[in-house]
mmCIF file of C-alpha atoms in Angstrom:
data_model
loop_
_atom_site.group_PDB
_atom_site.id
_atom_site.type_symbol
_atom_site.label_atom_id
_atom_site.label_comp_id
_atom_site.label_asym_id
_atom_site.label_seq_id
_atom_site.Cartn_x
_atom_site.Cartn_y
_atom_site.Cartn_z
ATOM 1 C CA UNK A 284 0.000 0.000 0.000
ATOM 2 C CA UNK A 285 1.515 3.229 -0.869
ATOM 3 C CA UNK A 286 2.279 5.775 1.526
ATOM 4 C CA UNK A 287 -0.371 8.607 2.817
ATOM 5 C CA UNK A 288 0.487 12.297 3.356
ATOM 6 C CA UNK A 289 0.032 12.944 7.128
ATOM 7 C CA UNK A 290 -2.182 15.955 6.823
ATOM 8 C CA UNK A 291 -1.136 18.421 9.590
ATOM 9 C CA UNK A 292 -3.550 18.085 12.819
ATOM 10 C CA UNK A 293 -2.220 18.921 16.005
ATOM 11 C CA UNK A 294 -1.192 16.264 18.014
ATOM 12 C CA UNK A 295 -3.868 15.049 20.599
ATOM 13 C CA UNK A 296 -4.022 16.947 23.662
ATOM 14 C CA UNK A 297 -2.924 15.357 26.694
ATOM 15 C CA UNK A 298 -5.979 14.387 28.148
ATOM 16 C CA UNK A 299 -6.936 12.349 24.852
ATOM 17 C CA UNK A 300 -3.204 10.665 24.833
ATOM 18 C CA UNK A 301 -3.655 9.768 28.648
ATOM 19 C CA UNK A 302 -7.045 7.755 28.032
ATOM 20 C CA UNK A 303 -5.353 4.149 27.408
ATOM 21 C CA UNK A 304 -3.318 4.754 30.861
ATOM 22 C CA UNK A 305 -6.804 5.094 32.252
ATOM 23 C CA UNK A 306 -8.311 2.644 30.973
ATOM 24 C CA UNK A 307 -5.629 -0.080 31.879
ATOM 25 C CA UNK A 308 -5.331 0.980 35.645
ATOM 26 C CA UNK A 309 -8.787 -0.742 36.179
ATOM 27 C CA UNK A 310 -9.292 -4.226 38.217
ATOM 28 C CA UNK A 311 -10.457 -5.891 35.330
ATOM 29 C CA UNK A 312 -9.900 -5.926 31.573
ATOM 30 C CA UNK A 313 -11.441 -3.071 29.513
ATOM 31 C CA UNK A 314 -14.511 -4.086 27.442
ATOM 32 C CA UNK A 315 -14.183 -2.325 23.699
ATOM 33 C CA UNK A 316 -17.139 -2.499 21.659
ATOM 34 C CA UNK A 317 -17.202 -3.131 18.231
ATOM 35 C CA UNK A 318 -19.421 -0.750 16.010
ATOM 36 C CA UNK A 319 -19.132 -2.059 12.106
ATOM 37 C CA UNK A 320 -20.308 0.968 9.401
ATOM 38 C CA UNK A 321 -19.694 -1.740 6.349
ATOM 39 C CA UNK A 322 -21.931 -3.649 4.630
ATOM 40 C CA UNK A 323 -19.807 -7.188 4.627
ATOM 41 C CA UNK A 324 -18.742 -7.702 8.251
ATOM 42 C CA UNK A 325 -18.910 -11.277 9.332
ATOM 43 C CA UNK A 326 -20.985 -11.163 12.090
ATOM 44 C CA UNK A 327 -22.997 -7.848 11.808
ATOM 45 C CA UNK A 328 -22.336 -6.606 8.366
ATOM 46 C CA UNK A 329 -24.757 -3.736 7.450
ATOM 47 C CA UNK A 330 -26.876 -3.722 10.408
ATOM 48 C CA UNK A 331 -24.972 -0.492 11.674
ATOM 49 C CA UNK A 332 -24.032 1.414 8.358
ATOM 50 C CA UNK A 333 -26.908 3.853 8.479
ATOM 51 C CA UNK A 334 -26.093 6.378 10.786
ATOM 52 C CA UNK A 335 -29.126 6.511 12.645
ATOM 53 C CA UNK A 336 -28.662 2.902 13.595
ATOM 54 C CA UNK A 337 -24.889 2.920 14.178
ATOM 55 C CA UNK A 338 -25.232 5.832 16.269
ATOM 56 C CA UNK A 339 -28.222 3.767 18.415
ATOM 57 C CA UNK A 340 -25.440 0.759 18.904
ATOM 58 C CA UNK A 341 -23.003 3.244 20.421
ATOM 59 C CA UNK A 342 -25.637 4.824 22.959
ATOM 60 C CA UNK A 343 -26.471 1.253 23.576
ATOM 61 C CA UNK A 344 -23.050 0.089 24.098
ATOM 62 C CA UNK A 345 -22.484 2.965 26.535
ATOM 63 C CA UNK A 346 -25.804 2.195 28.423
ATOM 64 C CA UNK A 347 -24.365 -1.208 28.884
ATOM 65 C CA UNK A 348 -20.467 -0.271 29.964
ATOM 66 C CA UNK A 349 -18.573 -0.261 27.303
ATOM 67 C CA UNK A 350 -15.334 1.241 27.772
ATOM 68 C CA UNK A 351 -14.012 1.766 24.301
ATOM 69 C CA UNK A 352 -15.607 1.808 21.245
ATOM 70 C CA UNK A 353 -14.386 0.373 18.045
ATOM 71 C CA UNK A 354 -15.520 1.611 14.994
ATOM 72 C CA UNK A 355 -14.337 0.282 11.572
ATOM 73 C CA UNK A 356 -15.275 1.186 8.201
ATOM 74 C CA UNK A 357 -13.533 -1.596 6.234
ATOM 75 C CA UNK A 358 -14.597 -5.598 6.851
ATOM 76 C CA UNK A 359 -11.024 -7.056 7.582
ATOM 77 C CA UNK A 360 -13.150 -10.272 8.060
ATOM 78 C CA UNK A 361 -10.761 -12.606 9.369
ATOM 79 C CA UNK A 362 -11.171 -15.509 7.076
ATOM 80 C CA UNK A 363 -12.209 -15.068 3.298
ATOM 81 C CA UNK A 364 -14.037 -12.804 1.382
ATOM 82 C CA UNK A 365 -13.129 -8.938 2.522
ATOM 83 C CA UNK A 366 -13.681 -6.559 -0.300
ATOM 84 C CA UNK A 367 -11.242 -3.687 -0.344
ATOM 85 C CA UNK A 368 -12.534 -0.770 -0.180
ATOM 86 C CA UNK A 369 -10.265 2.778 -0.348
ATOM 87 C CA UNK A 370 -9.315 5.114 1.978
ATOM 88 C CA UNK A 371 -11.856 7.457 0.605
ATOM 89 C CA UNK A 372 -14.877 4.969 1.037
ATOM 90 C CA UNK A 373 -13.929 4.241 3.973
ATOM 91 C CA UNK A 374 -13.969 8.410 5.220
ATOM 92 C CA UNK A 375 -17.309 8.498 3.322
ATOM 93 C CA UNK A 376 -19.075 5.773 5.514
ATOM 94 C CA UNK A 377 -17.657 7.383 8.556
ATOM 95 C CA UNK A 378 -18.168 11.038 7.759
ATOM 96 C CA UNK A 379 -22.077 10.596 8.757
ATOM 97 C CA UNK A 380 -21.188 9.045 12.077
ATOM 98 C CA UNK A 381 -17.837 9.481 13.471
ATOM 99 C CA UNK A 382 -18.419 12.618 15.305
ATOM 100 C CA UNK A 383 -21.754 11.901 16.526
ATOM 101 C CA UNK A 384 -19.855 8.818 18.322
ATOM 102 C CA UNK A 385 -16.811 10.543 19.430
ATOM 103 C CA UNK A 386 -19.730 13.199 21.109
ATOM 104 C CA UNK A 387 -21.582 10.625 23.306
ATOM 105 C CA UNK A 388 -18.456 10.840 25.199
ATOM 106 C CA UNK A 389 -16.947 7.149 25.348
ATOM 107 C CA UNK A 390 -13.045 7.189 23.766
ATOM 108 C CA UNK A 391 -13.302 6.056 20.360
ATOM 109 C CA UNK A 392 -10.799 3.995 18.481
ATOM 110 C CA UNK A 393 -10.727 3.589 14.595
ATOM 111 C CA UNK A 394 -9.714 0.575 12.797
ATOM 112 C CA UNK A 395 -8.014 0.912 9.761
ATOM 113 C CA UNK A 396 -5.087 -0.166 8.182
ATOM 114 C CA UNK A 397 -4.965 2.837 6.025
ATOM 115 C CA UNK A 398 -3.401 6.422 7.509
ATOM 116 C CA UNK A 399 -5.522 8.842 5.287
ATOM 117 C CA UNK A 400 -8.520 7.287 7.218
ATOM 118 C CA UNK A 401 -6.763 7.436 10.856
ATOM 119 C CA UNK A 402 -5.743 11.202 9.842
ATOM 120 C CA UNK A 403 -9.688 11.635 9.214
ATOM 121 C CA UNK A 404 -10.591 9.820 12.413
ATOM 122 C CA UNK A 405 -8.194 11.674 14.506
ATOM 123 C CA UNK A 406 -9.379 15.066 13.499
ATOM 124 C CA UNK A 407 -12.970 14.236 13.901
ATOM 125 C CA UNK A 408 -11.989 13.308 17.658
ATOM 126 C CA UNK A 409 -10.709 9.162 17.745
ATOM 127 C CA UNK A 410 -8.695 8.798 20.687
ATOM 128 C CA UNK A 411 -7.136 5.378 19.487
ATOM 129 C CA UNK A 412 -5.482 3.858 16.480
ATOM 130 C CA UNK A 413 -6.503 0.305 16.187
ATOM 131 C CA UNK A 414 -4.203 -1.161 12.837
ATOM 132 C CA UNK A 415 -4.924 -4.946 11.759
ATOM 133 C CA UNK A 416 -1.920 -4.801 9.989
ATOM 134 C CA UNK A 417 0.470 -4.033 12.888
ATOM 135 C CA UNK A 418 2.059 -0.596 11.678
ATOM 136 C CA UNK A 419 3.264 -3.192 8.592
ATOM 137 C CA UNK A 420 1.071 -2.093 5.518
ATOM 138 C CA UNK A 421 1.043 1.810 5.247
ATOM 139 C CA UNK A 422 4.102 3.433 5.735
ATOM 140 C CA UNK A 423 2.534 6.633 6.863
ATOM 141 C CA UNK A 424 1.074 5.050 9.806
ATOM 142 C CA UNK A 425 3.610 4.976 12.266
ATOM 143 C CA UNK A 426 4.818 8.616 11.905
ATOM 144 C CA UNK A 427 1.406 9.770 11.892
ATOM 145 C CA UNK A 428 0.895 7.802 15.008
ATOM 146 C CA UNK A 429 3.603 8.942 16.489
ATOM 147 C CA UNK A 430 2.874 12.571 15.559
ATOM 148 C CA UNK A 431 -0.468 12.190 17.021
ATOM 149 C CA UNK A 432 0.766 10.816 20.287
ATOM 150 C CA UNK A 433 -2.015 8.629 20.401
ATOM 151 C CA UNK A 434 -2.125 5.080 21.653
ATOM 152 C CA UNK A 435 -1.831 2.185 18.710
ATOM 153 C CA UNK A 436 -2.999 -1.101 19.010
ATOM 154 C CA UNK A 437 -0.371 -3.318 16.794
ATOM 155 C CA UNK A 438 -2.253 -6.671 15.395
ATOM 156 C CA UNK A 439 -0.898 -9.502 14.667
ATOM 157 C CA UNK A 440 -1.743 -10.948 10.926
ATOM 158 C CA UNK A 441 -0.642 -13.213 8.112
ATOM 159 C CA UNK A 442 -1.865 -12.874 4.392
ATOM 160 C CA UNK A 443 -2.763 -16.192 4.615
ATOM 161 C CA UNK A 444 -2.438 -19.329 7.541
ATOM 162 C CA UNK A 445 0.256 -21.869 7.619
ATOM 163 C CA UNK A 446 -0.886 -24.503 9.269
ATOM 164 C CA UNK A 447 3.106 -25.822 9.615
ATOM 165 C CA UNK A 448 4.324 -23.307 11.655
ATOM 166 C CA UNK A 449 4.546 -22.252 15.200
ATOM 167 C CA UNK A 450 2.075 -19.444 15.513
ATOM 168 C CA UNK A 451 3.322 -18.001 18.796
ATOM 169 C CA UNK A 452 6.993 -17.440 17.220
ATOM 170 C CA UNK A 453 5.456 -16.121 14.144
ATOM 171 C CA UNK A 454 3.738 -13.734 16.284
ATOM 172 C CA UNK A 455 6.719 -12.421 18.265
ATOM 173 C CA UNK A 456 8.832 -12.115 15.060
ATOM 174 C CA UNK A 457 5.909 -10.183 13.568
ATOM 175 C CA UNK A 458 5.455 -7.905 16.702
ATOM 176 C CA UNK A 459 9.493 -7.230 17.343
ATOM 177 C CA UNK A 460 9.469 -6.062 13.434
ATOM 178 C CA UNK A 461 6.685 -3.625 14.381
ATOM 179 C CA UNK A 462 8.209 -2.585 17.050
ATOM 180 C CA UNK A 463 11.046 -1.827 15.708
ATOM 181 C CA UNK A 464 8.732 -0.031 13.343
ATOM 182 C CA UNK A 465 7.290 2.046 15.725
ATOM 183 C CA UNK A 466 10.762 2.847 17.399
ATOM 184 C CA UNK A 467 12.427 4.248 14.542
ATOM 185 C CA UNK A 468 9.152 6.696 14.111
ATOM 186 C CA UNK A 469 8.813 7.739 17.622
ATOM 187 C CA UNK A 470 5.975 6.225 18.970
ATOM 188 C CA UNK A 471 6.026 6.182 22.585
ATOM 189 C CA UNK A 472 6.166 2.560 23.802
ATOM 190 C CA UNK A 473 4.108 3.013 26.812
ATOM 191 C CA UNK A 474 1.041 3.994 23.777
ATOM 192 C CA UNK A 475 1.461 0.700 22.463
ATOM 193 C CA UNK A 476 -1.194 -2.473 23.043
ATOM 194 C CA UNK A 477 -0.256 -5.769 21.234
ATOM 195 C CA UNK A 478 -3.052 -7.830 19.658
ATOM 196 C CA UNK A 479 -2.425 -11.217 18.855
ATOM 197 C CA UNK A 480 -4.931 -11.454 15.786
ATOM 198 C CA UNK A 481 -7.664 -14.258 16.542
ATOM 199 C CA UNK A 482 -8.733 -15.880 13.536
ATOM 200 C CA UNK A 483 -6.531 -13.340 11.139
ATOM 201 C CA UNK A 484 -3.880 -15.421 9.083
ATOM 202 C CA UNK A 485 -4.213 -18.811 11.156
ATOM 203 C CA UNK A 486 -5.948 -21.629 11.086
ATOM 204 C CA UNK A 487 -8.681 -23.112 14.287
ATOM 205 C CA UNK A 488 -6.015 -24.843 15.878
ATOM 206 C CA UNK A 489 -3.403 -21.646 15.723
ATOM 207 C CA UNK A 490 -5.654 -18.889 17.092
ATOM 208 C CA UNK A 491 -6.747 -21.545 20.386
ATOM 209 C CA UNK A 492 -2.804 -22.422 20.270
ATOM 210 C CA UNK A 493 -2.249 -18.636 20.321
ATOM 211 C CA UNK A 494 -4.666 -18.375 23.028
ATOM 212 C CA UNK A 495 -3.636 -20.724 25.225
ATOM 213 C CA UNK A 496 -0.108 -19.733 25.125
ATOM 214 C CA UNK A 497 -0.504 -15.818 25.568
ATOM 215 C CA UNK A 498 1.426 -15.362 28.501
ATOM 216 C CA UNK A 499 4.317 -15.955 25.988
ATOM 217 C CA UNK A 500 3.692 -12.075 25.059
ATOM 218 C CA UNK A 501 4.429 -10.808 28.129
ATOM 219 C CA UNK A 502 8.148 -10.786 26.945
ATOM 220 C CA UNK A 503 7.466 -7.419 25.385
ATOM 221 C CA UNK A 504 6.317 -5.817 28.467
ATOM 222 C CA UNK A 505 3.068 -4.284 26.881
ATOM 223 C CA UNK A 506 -0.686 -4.763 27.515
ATOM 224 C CA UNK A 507 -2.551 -7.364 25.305
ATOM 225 C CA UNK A 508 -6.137 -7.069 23.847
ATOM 226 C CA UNK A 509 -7.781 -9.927 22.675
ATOM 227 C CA UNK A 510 -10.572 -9.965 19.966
ATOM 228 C CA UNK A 511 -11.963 -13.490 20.371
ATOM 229 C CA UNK A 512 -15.590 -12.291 20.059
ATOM 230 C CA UNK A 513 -17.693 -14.674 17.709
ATOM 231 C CA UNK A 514 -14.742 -16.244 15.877
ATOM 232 C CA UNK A 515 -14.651 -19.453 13.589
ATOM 233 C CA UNK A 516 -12.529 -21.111 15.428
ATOM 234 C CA UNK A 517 -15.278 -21.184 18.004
ATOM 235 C CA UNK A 518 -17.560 -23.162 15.429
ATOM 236 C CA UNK A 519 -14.932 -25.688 15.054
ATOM 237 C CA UNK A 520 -15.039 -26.952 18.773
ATOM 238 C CA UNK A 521 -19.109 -26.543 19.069
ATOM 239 C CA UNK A 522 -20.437 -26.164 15.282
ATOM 240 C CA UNK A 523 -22.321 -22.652 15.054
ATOM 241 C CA UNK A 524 -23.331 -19.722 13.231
ATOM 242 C CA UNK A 525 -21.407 -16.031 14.670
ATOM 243 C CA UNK A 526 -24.542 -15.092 15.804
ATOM 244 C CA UNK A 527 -24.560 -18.136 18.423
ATOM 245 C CA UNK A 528 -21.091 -18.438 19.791
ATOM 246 C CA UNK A 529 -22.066 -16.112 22.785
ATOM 247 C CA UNK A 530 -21.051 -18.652 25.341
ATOM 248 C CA UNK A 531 -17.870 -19.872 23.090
ATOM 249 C CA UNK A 532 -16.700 -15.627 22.663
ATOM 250 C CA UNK A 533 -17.216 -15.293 26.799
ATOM 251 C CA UNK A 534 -15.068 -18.727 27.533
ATOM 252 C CA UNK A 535 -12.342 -17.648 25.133
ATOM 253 C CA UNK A 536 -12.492 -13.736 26.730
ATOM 254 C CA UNK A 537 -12.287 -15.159 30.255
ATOM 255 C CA UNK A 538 -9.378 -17.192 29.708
ATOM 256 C CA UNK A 539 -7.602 -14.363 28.068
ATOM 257 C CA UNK A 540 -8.106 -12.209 31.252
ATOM 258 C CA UNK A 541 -6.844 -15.466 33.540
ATOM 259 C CA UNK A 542 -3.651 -14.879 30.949
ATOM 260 C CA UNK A 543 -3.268 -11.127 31.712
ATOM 261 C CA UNK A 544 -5.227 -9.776 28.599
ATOM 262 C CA UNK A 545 -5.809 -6.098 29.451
ATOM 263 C CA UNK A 546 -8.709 -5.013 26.518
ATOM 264 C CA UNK A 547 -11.408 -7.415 25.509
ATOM 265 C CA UNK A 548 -12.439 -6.433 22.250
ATOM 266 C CA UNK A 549 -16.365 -7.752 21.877
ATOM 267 C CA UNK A 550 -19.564 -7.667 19.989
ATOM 268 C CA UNK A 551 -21.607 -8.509 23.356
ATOM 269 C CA UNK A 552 -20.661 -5.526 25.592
ATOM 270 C CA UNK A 553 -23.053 -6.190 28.602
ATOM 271 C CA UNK A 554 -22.343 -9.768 28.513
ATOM 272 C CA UNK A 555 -18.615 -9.823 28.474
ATOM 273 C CA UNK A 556 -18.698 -7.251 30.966
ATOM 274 C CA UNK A 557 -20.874 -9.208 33.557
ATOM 275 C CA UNK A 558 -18.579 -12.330 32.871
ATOM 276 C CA UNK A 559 -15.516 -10.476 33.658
ATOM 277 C CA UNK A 560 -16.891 -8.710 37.041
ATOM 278 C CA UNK A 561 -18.596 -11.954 38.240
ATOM 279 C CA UNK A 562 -15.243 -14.013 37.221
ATOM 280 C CA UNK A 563 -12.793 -11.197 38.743
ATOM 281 C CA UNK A 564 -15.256 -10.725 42.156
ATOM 282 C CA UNK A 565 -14.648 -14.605 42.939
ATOM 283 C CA UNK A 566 -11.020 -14.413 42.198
ATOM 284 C CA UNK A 567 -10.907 -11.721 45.008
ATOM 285 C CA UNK A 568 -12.644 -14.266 47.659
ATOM 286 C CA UNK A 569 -9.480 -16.094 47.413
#
């Protein structure tokens, strides 16, 4: 992907750049909601692309906790069958909502792999860069992250799955190349939140693998979100449709907290959010 001028926005204010400290001083994980304006999403696709409706899901998602919300104008769907879309279609499906989200008051992170469309989100209020791609596809990202002085969430993905190869070692070769990435731009590493990419580039067997072995990350030092919410690989232990892997989304979230995941990344806010409280208050009667 070719590189986007970083048009010149002041860099967030301090309050703004202070919001994932915040966030991960809290007993338990932070719950980010994800709010989908595309038409092809896996789980949700077009439900929330008219604005009245995706604006609806975010006072909804507020009502019921959330702590972050997520919104994405691109499907990255994690399997097969994304359609790109460009930076400008992804600024026109955002245009109509962005700001009314970023004014019900809850920090908002944008995912997108492309910097023209964090530059857009940024000025219109984001708080968080959330980049499926790690820092690894546009080479304007990182300076305009690091300009920004905004915290980045660095993904970890494959273009497609190997189903010979360790996983977990792919991931840490993938994350030390993005942070040396981010290094070399000046990001700040305390703004940085690792994501180990459920379902993106790996096979059922990798993303449990990847998982179950998370504590491995905690050789960088940095906080880890997990985005297990709804995922295939769910279907392959208990056969299901994304719409009824509730149960399968919660298990997988709760283990990642037990593994010292810091932001659960979720389609089922209030849910997730009662698992995590009722799970963390019984850990405390210890």
């Amino acid at each position: 992907m070719n590189a986007s001028p970083s048009p010149s926005v002041p860099p967030a204010g301090s309050a703004r750049a202070d919001v994932l400290r915040t966030l991960l001083e809290r007993p338990i994980p932070a719950v980010m909601g994800v709010l989908n304006v595309t038409p092809d999403s896996f789980s949700d696709g077009g439900k929330f692309i008219a604005p009245e409706q995706a604006l609806a899901r975010a006072r909804a998602m507020i009502a019921d906790g959330v702590d972050i919300i997520d919104i994405g104008a691109e499907s990255t769907r994690p399997y097969t069958g994304a359609q790109p879309v460009t930076a400008d279609d992804e600024i026109a499906r955002l245009k109509p909502v962005l700001a009314g989200v970023v004014a019900l008051g809850a920090p908002v992170s944008i995912d997108s792999m492309k910097a023209k469309v964090v530059a857009f989100a940024l000025e219109q209020g984001a708080a968080i860069v959330n980049d499926v791609w790690g820092l690894q596809r546009d080479a304007a990202m990182a300076p305009l992250v690091a300009a920004r002085g905004v915290p980045v969430i660095v993904m970890h993905n494959r273009d497609n799955a190997d189903p010979t190869i360790d996983i977990v070692t792919d991931m840490k070769t993938f994350f030390l190349r993005s942070l040396d990435i981010a290094a070399k731009a000046g990001i700040a590493r305390e703004k940085i939140v690792l994501d180990p990419g459920i379902g993106f580039g790996k096979t059922a067997e990798q993303s449990m693998i990847a998982l179950a072995r998370l504590r491995e990350l905690e050789m960088f030092g940095l906080p880890i979100l997990v985005a297990a919410s709804r995922k295939r690989f769910i279907a392959s232990v208990s056969p299901s449709e994304p719409s009824g892997r509730l149960a399968g989304s919660i298990a997988a979230h709760l283990l990642a907290a037990q593994r010292g995941a810091k932001i659960i990344r979720t389609h089922d806010v209030a849910e997730t959010l009662q698992a995590l409280r009722v799970a963390n208050a019984i850990e405390s009667k210890q």
